[in-house]
Short mmCIF file of C-alpha atoms in Angstrom, two decimals:
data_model
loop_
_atom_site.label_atom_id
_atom_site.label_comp_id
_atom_site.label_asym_id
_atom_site.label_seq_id
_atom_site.Cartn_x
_atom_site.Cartn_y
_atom_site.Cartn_z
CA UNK U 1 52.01 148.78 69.60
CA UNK U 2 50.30 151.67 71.05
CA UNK U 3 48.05 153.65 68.93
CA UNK U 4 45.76 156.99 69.21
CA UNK U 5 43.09 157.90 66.93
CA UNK U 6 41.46 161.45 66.95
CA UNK U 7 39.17 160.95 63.83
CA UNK U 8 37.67 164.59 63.98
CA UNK U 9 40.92 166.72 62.03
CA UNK U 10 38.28 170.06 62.61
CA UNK U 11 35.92 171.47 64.56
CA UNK U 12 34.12 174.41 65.30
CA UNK U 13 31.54 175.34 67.91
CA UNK U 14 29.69 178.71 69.00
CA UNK U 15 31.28 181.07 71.92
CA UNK U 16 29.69 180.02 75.24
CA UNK U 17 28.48 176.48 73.61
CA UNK U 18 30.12 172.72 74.63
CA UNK U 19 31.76 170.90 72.26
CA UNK U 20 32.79 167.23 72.41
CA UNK U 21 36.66 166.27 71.09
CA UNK U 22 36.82 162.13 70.75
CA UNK U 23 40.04 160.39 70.77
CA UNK U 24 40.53 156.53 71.00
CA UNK U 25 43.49 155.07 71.58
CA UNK U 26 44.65 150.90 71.78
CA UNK U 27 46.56 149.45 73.95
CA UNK U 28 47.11 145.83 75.57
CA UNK U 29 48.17 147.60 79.23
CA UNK U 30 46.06 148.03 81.91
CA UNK U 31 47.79 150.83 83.83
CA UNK U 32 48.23 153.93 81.93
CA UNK U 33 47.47 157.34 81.60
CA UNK U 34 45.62 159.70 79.43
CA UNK U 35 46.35 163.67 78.67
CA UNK U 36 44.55 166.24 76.19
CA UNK U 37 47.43 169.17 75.47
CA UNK U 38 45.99 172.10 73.41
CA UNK U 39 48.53 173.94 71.30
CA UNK U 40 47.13 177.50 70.43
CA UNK U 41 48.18 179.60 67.88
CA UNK U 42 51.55 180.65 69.30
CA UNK U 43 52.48 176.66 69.07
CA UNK U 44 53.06 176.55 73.01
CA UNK U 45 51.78 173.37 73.91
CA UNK U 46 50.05 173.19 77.52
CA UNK U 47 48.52 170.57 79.25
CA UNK U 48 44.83 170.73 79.67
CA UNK U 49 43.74 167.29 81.59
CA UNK U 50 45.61 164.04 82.77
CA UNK U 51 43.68 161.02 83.65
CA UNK U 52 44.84 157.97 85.16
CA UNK U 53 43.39 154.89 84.21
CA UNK U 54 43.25 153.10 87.24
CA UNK U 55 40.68 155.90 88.35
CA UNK U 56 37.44 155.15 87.72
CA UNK U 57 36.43 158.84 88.11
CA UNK U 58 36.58 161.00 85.82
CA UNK U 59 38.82 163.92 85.61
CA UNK U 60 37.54 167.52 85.18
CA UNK U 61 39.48 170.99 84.95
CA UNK U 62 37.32 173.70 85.64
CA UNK U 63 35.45 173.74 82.04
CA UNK U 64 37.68 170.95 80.91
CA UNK U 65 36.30 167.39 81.16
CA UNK U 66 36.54 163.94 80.04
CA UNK U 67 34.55 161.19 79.74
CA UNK U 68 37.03 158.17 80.30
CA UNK U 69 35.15 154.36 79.12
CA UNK U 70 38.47 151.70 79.43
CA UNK U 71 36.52 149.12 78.62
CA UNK U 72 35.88 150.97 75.05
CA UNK U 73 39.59 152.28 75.03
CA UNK U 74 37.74 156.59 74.67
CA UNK U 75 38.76 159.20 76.60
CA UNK U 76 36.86 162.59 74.90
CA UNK U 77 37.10 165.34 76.12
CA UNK U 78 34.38 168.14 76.92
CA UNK U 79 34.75 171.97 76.52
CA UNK U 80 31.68 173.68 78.22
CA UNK U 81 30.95 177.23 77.97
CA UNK U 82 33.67 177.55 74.95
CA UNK U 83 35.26 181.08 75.08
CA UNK U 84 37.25 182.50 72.25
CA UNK U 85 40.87 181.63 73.89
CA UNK U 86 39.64 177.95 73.99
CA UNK U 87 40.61 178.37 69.98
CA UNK U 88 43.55 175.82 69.49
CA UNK U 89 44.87 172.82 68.24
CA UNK U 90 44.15 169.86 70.90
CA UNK U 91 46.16 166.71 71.00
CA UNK U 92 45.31 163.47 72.99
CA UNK U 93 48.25 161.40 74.80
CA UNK U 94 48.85 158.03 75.92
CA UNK U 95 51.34 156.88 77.84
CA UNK U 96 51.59 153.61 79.89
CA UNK U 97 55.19 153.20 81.58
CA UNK U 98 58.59 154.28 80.66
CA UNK U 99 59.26 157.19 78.62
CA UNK U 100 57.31 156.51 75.24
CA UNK U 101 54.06 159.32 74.82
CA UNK U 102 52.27 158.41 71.91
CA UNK U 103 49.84 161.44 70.46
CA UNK U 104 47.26 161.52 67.84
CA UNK U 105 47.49 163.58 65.01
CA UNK U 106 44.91 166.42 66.36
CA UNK U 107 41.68 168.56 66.19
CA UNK U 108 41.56 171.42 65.08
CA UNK U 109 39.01 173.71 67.04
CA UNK U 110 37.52 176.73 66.19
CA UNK U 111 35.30 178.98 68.56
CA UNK U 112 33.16 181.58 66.25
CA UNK U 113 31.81 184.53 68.34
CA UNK C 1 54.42 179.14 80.20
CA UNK C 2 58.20 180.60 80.17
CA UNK C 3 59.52 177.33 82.03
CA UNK C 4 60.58 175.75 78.86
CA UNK C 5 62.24 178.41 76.36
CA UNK C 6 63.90 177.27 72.64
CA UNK C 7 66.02 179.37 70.27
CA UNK C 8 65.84 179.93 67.64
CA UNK C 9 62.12 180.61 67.10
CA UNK C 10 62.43 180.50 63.30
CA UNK C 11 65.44 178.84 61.74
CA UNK C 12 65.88 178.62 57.90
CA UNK C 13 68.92 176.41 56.31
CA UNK C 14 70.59 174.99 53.60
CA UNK C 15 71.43 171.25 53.03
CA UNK C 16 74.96 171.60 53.62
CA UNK C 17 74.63 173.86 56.58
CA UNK C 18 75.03 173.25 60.51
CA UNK C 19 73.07 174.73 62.76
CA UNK C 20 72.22 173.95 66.51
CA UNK C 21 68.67 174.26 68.37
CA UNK C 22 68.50 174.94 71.92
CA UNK C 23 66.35 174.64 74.58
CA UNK C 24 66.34 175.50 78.14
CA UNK C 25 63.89 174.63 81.18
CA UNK C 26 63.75 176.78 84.78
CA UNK C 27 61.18 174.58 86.01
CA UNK C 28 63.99 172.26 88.07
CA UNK C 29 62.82 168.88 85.71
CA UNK C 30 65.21 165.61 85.58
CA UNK C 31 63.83 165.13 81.55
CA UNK C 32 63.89 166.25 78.78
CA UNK C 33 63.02 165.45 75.29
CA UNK C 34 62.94 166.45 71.30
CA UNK C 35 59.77 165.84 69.46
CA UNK C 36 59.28 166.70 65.68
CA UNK C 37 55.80 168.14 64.58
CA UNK C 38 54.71 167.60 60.81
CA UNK C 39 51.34 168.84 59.76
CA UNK C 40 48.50 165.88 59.67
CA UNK C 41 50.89 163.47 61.57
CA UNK C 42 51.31 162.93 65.22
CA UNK C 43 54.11 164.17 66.78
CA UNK C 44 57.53 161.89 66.98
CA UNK C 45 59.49 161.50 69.67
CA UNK C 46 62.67 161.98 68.87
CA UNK C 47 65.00 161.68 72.16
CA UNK C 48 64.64 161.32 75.69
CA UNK C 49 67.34 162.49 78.32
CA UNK C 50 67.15 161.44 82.05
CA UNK C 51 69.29 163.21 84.40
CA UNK C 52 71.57 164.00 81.57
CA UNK C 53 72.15 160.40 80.07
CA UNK C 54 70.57 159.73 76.83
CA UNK C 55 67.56 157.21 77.36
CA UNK C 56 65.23 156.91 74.18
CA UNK C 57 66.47 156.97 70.46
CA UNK C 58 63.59 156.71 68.32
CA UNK C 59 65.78 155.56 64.94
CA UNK C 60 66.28 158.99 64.29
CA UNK C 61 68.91 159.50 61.26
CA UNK C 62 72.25 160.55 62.33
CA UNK C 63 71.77 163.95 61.00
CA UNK C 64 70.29 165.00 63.96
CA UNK C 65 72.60 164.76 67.04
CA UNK C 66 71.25 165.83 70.55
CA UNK C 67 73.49 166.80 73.76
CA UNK C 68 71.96 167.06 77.12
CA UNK C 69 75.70 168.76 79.05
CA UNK C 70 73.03 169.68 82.14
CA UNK C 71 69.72 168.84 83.16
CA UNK C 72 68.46 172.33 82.70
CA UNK C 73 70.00 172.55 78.75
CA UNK C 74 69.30 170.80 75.77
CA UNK C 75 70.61 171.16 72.32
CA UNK C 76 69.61 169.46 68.85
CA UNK C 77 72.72 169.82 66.43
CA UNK C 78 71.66 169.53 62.67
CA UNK C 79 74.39 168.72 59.70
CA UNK C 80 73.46 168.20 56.19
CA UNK C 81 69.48 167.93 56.29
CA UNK C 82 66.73 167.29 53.85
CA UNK C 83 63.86 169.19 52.63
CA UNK C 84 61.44 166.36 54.43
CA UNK C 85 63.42 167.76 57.73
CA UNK C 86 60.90 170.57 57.80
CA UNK C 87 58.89 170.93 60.63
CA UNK C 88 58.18 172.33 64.04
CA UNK C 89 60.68 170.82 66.65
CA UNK C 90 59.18 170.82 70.37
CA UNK C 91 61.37 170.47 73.56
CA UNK C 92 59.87 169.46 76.62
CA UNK C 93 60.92 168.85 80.07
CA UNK C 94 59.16 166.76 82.76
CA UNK C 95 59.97 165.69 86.37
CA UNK C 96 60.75 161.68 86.04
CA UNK C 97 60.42 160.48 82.53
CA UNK C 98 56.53 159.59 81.59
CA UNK C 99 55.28 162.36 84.01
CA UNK C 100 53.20 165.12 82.67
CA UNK C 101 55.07 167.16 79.95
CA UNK C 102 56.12 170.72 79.81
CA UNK C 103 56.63 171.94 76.28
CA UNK C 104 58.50 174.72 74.73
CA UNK C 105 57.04 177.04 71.87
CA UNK C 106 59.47 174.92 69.19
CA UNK C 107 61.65 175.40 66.52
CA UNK C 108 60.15 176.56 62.74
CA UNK C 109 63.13 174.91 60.75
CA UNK C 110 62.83 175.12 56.69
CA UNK C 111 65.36 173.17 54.95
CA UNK C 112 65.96 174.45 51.52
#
């Protein structure tokens, strides 16, 4: 079974500081892919970052990036410059083939001006 | 973020009621799916529709029924819930199942 594990349920981190969101996940599959969705207060859920885990790169989204170790099954993802907007709830996604996503239950992040 | 709308926003019902959520995507996408949102829990996947035909069932009690009449519509019919039915229910539509999701703002239901 396919699993993901965000152990941090809060955060918060200072306007124009980076902040670090873990998520693990576990999995026997060796192609798969990763997301991070953020869900902000008005509970519209957007994608922030896919990566593919065949890639050894990692992915990175203006002020969104990850830092993707397979071997370790972690794929965090980094906030730099946090601005107030960046204020949501952020989920981490797995999904390997078909049509099963499996998410973690979330972090909670706060930016404080 | 209008390419995936749901009505109602805010839904409140009785046990013995029936009610019907809908969703609707302009973004041209072959899937669609319901998810369930609790607090502290990940969200479920609830269905999965592929061009129309019904593809996932996650054991989902028969009180929930879901009909998929296009690829652009979606609808989640509801008959005689539970209290522990409350939650935020999430549409999304994606091009090919497993591609990158595109949710709408959900459903508030309260079951009373």
């Amino acid at each position: 079974a396919q699993t993901v594990t965000q152990s941090q349920p809060e955060m918060s981190v200072q306007e124009a500081e980076t902040v670090t969101l873990s998520c693990t996940y576990d999995t026997s599959e060796n192609n798969y892919y990763l997301f991070w969705y953020k869900q902000p207060p008005s509970r519209q859920m957007i994608l922030v970052i896919r990566q593919e885990a065949y890639k050894q790169q990692n992915a990175t989204e203006n002020r969104f990036s990850v830092n993707f170790q397979k071997a370790a099954k972690s794929f965090s993802l980094k906030i730099s410059d946090s601005q107030l907007g960046d204020t949501a709830m952020y989920f981490c996604a797995f999904r390997y083939t078909g049509n099963q996503f499996y998410f973690g239950t979330g972090t909670s992040l706060t930016v404080i001006p | 973020e209008t390419g995936v709308t749901q009505t109602p926003r805010h839904l409140v019902m009785g046990m013995t009621n029936k009610k019907s959520l809908k969703c609707e995507q302009h973004l041209g996408h072959n899937a669609m799916y319901w998810y369930k949102q609790s607090a502290k829990k990940p969200l479920e996947l609830m269905f999965v529709y592929s061009l129309e035909e019904r593809v996932e069932n996650n054991s989902v009690p028969s009180r929930f029924s879901p009909e998929c009449p296009n690829s652009s519509h979606l609808f989640l019919h509801l008959h005689t819930l539970q209290p522990e039915d409350s939650a935020l229910y999430l549409c999304a539509s994606s091009q090919d199942t497993g591609d990158e999701q595109y949710f709408g703002p959900g459903t508030r239901l309260t079951v009373t």
